[in-house]
PDB file of C-alpha atoms in Angstrom:
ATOM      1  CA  UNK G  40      30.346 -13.934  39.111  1.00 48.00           C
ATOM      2  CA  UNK G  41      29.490 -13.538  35.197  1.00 52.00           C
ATOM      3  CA  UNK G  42      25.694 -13.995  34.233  1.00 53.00           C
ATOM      4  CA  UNK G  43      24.580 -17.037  32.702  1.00 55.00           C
ATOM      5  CA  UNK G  44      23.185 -16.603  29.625  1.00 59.00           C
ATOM      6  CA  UNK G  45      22.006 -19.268  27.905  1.00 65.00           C
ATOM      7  CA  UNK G  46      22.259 -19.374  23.996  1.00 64.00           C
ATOM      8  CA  UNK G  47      18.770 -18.570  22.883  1.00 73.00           C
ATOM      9  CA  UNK G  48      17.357 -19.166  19.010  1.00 82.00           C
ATOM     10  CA  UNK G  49      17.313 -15.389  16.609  1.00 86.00           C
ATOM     11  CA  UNK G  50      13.589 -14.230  16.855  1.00 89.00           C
ATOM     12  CA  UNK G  51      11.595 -15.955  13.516  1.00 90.00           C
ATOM     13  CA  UNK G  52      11.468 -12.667  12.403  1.00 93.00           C
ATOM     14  CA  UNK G  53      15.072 -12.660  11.225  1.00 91.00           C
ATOM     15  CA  UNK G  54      15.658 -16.177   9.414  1.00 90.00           C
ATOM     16  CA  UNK G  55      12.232 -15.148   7.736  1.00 94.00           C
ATOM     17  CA  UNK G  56      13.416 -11.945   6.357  1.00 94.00           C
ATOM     18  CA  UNK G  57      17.228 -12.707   6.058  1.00 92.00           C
ATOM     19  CA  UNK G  58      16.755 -15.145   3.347  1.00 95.00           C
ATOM     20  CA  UNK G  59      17.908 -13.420   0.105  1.00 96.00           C
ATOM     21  CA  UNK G  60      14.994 -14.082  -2.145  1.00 97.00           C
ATOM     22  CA  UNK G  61      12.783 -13.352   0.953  1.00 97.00           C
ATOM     23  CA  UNK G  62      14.205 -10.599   1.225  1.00 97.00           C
ATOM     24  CA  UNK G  63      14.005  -9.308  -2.760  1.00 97.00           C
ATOM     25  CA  UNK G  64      10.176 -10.171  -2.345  1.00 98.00           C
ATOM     26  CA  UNK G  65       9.446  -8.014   0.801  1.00 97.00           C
ATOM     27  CA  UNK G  66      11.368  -5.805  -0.973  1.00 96.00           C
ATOM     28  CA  UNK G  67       9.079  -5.441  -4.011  1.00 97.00           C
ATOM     29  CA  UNK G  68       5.871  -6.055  -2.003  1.00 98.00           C
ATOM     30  CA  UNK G  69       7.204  -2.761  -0.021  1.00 96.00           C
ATOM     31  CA  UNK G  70       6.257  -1.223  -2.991  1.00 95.00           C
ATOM     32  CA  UNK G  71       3.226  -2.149  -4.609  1.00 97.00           C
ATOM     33  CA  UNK G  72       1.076  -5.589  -4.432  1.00 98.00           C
ATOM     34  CA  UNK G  73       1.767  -7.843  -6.967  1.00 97.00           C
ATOM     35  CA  UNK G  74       0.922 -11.027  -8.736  1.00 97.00           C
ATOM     36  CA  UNK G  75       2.911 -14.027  -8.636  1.00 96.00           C
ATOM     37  CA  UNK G  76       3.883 -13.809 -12.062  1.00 96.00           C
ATOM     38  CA  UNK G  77       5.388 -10.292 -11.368  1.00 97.00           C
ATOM     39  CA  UNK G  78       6.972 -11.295  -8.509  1.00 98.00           C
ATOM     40  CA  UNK G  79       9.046 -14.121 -10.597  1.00 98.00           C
ATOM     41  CA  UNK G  80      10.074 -11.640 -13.428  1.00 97.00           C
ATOM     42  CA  UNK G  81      10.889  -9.324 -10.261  1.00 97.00           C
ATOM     43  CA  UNK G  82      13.430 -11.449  -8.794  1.00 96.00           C
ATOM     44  CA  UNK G  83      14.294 -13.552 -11.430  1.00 97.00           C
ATOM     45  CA  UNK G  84      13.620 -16.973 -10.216  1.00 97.00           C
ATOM     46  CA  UNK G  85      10.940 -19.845 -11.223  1.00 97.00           C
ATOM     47  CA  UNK G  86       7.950 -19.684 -10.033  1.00 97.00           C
ATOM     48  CA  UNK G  87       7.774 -22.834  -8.305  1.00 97.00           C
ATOM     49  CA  UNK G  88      10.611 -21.271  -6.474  1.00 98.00           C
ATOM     50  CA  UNK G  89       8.607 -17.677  -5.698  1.00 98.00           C
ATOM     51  CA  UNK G  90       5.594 -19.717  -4.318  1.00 97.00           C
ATOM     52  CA  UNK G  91       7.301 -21.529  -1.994  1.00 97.00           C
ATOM     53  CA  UNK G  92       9.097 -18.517  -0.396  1.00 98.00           C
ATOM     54  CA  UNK G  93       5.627 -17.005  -0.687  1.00 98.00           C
ATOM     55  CA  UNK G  94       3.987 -19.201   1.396  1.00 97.00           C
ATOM     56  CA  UNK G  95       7.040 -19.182   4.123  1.00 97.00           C
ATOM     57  CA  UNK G  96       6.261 -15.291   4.376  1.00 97.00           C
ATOM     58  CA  UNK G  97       2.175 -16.331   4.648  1.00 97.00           C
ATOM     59  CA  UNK G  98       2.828 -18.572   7.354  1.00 96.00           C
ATOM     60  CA  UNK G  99       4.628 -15.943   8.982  1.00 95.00           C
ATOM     61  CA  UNK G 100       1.989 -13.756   8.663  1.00 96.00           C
ATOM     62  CA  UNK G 101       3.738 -10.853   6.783  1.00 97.00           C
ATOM     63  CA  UNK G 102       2.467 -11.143   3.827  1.00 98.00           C
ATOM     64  CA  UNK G 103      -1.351 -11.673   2.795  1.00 97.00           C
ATOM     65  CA  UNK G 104      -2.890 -13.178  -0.473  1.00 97.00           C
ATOM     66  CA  UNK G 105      -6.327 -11.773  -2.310  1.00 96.00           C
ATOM     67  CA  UNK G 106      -8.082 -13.218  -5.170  1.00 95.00           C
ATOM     68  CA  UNK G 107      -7.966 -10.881  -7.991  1.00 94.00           C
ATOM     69  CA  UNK G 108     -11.602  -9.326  -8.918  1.00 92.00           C
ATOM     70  CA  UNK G 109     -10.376  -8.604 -12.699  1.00 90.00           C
ATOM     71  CA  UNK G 110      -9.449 -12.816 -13.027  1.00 89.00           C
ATOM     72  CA  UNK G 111      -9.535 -15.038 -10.079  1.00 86.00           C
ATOM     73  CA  UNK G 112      -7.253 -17.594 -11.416  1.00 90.00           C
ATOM     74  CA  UNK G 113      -5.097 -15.188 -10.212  1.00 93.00           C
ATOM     75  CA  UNK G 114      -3.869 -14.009  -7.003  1.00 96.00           C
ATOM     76  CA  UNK G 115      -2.431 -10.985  -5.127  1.00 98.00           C
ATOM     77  CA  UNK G 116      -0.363 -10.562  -2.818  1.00 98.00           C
ATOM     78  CA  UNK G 117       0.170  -7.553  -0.754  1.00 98.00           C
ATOM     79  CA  UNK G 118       3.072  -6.894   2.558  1.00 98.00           C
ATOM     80  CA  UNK G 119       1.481  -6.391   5.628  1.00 97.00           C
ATOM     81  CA  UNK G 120       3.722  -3.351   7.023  1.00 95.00           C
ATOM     82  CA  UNK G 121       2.776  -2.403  10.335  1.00 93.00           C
ATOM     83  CA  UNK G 122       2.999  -6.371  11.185  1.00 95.00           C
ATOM     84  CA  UNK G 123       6.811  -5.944   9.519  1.00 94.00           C
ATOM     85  CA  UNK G 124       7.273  -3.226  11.983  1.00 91.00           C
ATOM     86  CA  UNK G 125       6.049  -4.746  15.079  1.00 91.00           C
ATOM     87  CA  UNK G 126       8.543  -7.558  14.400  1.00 93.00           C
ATOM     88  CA  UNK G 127      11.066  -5.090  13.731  1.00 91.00           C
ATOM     89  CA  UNK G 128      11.218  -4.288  16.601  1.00 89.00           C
ATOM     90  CA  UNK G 129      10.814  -7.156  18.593  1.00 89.00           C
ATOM     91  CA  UNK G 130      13.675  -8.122  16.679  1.00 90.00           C
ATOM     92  CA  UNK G 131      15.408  -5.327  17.700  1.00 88.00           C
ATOM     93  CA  UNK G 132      14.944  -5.593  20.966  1.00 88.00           C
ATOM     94  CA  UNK G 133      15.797  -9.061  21.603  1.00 86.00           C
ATOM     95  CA  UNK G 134      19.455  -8.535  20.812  1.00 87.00           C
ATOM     96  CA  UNK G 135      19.375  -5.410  23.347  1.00 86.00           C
ATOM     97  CA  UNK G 136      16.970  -3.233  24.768  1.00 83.00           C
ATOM     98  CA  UNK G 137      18.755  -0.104  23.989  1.00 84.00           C
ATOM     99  CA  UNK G 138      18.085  -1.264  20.113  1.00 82.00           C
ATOM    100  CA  UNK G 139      14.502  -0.998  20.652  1.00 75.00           C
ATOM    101  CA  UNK G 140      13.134   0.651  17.445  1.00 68.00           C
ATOM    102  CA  UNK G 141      11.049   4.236  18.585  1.00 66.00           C
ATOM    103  CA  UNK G 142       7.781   5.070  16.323  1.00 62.00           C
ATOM    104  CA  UNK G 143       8.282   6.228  13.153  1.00 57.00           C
ATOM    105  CA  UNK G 144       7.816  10.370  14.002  1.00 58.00           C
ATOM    106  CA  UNK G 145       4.827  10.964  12.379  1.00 57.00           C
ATOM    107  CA  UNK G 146       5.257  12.644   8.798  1.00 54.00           C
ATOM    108  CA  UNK G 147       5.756  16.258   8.669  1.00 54.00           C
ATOM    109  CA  UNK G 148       2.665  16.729   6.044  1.00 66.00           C
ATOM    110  CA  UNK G 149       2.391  20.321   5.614  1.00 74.00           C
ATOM    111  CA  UNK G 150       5.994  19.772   3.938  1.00 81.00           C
ATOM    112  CA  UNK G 151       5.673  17.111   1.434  1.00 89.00           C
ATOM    113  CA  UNK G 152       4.394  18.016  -1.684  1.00 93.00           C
ATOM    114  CA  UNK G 153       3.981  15.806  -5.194  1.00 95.00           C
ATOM    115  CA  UNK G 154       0.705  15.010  -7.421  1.00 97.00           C
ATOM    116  CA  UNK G 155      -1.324  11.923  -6.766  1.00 98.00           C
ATOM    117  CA  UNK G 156      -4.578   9.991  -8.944  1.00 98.00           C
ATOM    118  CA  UNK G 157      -6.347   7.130  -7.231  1.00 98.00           C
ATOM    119  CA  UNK G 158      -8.447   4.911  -9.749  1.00 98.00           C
ATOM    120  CA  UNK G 159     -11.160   2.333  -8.630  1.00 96.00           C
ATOM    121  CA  UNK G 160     -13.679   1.306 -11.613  1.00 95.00           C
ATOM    122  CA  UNK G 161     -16.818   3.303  -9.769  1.00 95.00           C
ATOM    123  CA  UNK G 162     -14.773   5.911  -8.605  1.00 97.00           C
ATOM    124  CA  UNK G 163     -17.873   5.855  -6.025  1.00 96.00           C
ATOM    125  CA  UNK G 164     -16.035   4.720  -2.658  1.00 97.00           C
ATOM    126  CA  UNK G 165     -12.288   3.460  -2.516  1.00 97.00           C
ATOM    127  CA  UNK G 166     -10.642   5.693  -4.915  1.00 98.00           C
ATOM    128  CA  UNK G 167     -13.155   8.947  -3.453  1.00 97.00           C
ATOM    129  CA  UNK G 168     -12.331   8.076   0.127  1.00 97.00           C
ATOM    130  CA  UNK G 169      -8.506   7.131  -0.434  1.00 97.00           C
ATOM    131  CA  UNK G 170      -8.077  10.855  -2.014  1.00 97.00           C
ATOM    132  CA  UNK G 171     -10.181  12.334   1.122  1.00 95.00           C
ATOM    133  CA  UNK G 172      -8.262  10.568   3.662  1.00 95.00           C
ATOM    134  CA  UNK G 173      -4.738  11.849   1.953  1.00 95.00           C
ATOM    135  CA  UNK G 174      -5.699  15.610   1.101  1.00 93.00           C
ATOM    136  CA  UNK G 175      -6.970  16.110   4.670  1.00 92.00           C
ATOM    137  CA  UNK G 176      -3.969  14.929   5.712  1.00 91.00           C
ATOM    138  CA  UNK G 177      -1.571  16.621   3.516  1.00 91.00           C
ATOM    139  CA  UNK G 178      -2.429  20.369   2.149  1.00 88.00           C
ATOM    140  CA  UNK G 179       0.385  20.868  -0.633  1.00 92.00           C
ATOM    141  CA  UNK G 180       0.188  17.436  -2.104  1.00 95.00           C
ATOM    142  CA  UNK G 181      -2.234  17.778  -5.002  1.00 97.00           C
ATOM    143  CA  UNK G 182      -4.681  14.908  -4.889  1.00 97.00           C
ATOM    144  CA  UNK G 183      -7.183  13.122  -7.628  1.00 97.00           C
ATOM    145  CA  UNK G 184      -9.651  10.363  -8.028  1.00 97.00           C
ATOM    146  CA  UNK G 185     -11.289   8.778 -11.084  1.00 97.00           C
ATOM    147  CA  UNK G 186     -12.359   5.535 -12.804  1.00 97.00           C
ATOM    148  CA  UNK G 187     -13.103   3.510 -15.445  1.00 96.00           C
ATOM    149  CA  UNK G 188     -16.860   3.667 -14.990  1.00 96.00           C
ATOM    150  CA  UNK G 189     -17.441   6.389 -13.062  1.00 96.00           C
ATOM    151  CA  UNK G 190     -20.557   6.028 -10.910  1.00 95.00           C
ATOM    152  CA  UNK G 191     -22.178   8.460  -8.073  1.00 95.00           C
ATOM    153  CA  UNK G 192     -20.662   8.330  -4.812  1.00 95.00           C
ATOM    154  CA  UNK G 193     -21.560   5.635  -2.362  1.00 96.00           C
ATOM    155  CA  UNK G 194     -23.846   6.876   0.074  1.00 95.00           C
ATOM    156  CA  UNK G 195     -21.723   4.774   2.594  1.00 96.00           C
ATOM    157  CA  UNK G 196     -18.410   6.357   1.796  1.00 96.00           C
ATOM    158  CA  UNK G 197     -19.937  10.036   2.115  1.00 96.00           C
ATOM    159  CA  UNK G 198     -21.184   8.676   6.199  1.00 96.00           C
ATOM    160  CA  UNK G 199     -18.236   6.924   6.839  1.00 96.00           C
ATOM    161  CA  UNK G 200     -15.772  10.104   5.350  1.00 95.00           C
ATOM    162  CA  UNK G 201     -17.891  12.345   7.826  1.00 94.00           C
ATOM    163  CA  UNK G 202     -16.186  10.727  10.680  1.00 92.00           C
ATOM    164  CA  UNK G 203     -12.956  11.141   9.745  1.00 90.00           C
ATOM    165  CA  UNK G 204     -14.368  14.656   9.348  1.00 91.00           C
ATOM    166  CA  UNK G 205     -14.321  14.987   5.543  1.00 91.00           C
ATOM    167  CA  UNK G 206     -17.322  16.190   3.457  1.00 91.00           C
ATOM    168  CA  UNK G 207     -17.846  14.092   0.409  1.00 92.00           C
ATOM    169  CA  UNK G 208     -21.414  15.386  -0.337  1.00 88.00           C
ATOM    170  CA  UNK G 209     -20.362  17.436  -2.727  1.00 86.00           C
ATOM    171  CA  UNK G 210     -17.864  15.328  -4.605  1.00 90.00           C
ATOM    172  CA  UNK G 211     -18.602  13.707  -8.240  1.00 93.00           C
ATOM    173  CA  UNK G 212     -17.479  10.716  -9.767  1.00 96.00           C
ATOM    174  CA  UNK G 213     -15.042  11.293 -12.875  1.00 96.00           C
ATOM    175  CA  UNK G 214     -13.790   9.691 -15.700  1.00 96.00           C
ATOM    176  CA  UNK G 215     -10.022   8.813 -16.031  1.00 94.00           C
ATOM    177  CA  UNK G 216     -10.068   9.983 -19.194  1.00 94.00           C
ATOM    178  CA  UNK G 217     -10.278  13.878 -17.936  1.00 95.00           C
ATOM    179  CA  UNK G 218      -6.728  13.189 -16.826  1.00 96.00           C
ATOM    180  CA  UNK G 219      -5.551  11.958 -19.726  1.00 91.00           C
ATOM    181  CA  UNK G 220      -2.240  13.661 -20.442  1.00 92.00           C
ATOM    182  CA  UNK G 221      -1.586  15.472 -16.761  1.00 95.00           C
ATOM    183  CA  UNK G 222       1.959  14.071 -14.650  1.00 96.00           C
ATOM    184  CA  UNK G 223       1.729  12.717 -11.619  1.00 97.00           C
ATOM    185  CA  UNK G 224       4.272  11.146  -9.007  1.00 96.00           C
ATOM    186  CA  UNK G 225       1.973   8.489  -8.052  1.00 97.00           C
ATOM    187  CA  UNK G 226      -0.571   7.110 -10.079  1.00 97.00           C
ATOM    188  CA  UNK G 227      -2.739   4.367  -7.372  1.00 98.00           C
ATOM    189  CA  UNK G 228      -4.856   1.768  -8.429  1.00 98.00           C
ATOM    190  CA  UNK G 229      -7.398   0.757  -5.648  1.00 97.00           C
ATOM    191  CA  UNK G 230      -9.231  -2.162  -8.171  1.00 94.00           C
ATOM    192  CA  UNK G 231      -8.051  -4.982  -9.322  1.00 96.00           C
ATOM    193  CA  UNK G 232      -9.909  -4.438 -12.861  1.00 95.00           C
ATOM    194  CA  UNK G 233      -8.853  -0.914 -13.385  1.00 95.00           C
ATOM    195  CA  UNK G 234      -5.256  -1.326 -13.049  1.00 95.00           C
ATOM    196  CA  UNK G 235      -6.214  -3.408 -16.131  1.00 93.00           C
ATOM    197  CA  UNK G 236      -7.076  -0.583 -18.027  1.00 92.00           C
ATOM    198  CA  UNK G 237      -4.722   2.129 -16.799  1.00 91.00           C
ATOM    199  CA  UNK G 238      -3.384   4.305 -18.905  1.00 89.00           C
ATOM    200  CA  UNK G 239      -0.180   5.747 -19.346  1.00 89.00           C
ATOM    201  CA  UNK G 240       0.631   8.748 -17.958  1.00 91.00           C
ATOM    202  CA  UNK G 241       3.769  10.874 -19.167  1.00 89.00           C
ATOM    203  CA  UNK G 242       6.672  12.193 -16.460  1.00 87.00           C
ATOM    204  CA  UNK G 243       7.377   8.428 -14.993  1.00 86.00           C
ATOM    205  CA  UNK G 244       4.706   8.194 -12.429  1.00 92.00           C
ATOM    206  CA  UNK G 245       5.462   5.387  -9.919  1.00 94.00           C
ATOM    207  CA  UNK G 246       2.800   3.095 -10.822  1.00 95.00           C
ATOM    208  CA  UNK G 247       1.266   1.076  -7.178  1.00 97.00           C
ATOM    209  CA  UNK G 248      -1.305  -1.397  -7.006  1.00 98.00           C
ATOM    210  CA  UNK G 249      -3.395  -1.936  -3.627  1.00 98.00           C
ATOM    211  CA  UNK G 250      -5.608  -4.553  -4.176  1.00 97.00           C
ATOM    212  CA  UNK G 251      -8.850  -3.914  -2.377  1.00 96.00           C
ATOM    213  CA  UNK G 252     -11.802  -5.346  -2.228  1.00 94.00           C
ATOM    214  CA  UNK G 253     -14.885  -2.937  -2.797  1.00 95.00           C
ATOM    215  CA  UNK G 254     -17.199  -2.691  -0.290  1.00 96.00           C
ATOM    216  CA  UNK G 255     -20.396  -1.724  -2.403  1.00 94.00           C
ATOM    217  CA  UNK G 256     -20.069  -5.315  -2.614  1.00 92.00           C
ATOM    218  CA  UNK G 257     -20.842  -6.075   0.583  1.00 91.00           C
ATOM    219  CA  UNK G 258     -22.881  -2.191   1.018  1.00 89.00           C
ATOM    220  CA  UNK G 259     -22.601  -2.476   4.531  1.00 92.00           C
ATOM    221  CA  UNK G 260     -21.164   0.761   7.070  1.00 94.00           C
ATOM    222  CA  UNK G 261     -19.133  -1.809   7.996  1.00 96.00           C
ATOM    223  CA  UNK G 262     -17.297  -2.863   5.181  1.00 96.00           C
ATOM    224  CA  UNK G 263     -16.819   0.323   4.309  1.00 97.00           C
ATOM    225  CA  UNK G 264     -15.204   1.357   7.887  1.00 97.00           C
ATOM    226  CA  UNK G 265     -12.453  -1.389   7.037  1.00 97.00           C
ATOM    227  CA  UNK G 266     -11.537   0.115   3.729  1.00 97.00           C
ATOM    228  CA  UNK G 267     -11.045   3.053   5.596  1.00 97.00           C
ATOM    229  CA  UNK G 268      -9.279   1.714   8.238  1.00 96.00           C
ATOM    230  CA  UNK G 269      -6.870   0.002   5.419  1.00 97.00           C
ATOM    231  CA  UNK G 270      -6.609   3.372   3.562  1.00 97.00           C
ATOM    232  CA  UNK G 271      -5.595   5.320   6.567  1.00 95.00           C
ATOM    233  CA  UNK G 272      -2.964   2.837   7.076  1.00 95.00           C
ATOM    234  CA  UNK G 273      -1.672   2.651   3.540  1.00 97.00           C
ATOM    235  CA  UNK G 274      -1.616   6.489   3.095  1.00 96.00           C
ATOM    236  CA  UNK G 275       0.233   6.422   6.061  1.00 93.00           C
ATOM    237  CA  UNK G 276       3.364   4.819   4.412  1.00 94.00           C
ATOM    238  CA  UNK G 277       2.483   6.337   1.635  1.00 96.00           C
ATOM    239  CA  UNK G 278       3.377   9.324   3.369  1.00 94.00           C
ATOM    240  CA  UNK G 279       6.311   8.608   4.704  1.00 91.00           C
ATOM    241  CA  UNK G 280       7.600   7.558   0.747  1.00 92.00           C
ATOM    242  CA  UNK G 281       6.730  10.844  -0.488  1.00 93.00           C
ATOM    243  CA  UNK G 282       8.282  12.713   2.124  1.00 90.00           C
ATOM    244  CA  UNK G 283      11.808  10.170   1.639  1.00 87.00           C
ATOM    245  CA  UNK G 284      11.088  11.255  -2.264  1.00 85.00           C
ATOM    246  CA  UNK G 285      11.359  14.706  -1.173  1.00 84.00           C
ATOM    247  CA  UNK G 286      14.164  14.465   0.384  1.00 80.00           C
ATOM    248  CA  UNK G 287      16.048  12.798  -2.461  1.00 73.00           C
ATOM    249  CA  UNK G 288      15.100  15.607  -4.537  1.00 66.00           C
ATOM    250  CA  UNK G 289      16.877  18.023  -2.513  1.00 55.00           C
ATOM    251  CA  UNK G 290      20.290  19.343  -3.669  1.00 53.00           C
ATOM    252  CA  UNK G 291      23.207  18.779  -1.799  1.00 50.00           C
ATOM    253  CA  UNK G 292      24.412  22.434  -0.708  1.00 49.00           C
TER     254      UNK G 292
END
């Protein structure tokens, strides 16, 4: 006797995503977070038009919106991608089990290599702590930190580095200035304000923007403990794109 099986709906997941202009969104979110206005000139489309899709992919929880700190008339919007992942798979797996998407391996680190400068304003807790968290994770990439107005390191980030078991005790705040001319692959704003003032750097850097909120703000251990908790999940993808960048770079044989 053949099995019954009863037509079921796709998984939300995939009329979410598989939308075309959904789609171009994720895809540019994937990259860096943006503002709505950069989103429109991104895909092309009016902004009436970007706003609605944008709240589709906020009720679906993939995609989360921040009020900027540099003008809060506007907004950012950033992809949540471990949440993409999760649904992925369940995606996946929903059409058959054998398609059941496996963990991402984790990144071979002591491979990839490139040149990377966080900013923040302070340059006293995001922007020290994002370049701890990826140069103890990755010995040949070459990793930096500065800001606008460079002020001593947090307290909070030096306890909170210590147990991910990174000294910043000994670290100083810098100016972005003292960069001024050097390449880099990725140049990463942590603030909303300082991506204001960025310079340019020469050699094409990839230019991201994570917009995070600061938690000298708040000064508590933890607030603090979540921007490390976000870090080590952005530098985690992060990782990955460096290591696909790699890759690329390679010549065929």
């Amino acid at each position: 006797m053949p099995t019954d099986r009863r037509v079921s709906s796709p998984p939300p997941f995939l009329g979410l995503a598989g939308e075309a202009l959904r789609w171009g969104l994720l895809r540019e979110l994937a990259r860096s977070d943006r503002r709505v206005g950069e989103l429109v000139a991104a895909v092309g489309q009016p902004q009436s038009l970007v706003s609605y899709h944008l709240r589709k992919l906020r009720t679906g929880e993939v995609v989360t919106a921040r009020r900027s700190s540099a003008d809060g008339r506007d907004t950012y919007y950033s992809l949540d991608l471990s949440r993409c992942a999760a649904l992925l798979t369940e995606t996946a797996s929903a059409l058959h089990p054998g398609l059941r998407l496996s963990p991402a391996p984790e990144t071979t680190v002591d491979t990839v290599t490139g040149r990377v400068l966080f900013l923040c304003t302070g340059n006293s807790a995001r922007s020290q702590m994002a370049e701890a968290l990826l140069a103890a994770r990755a010995n040949r990439i070459e990793v930096f930190s500065a800001g606008s107005h460079p002020k001593p390191v947090h307290p909070n980030a030096v306890a909170v580095m210590q147990d991910h078991g990174v000294d910043l005790s000994g670290h100083r705040s810098k100016h972005l200035s003292e960069f001024a001319g050097q390449r880099f692959d990725y140049v990463i704003s942590l603030c909303d304000r300082v991506r204001e003032v960025c310079p340019e750097f020469p050699g094409g850097a990839e230019l991201v923007h994570w917009s995070m909120p600061d938690p000298s703000a708040e000064g508590t251990g933890s607030a603090f403990r979540r921007t490390a908790e976000e870090l080590t999940i952005r530098i985690g993808y992060l990782l990955r794109t460096m290591a696909h960048d790699n890759e690329r770079e390679v010549p065929e044989p």
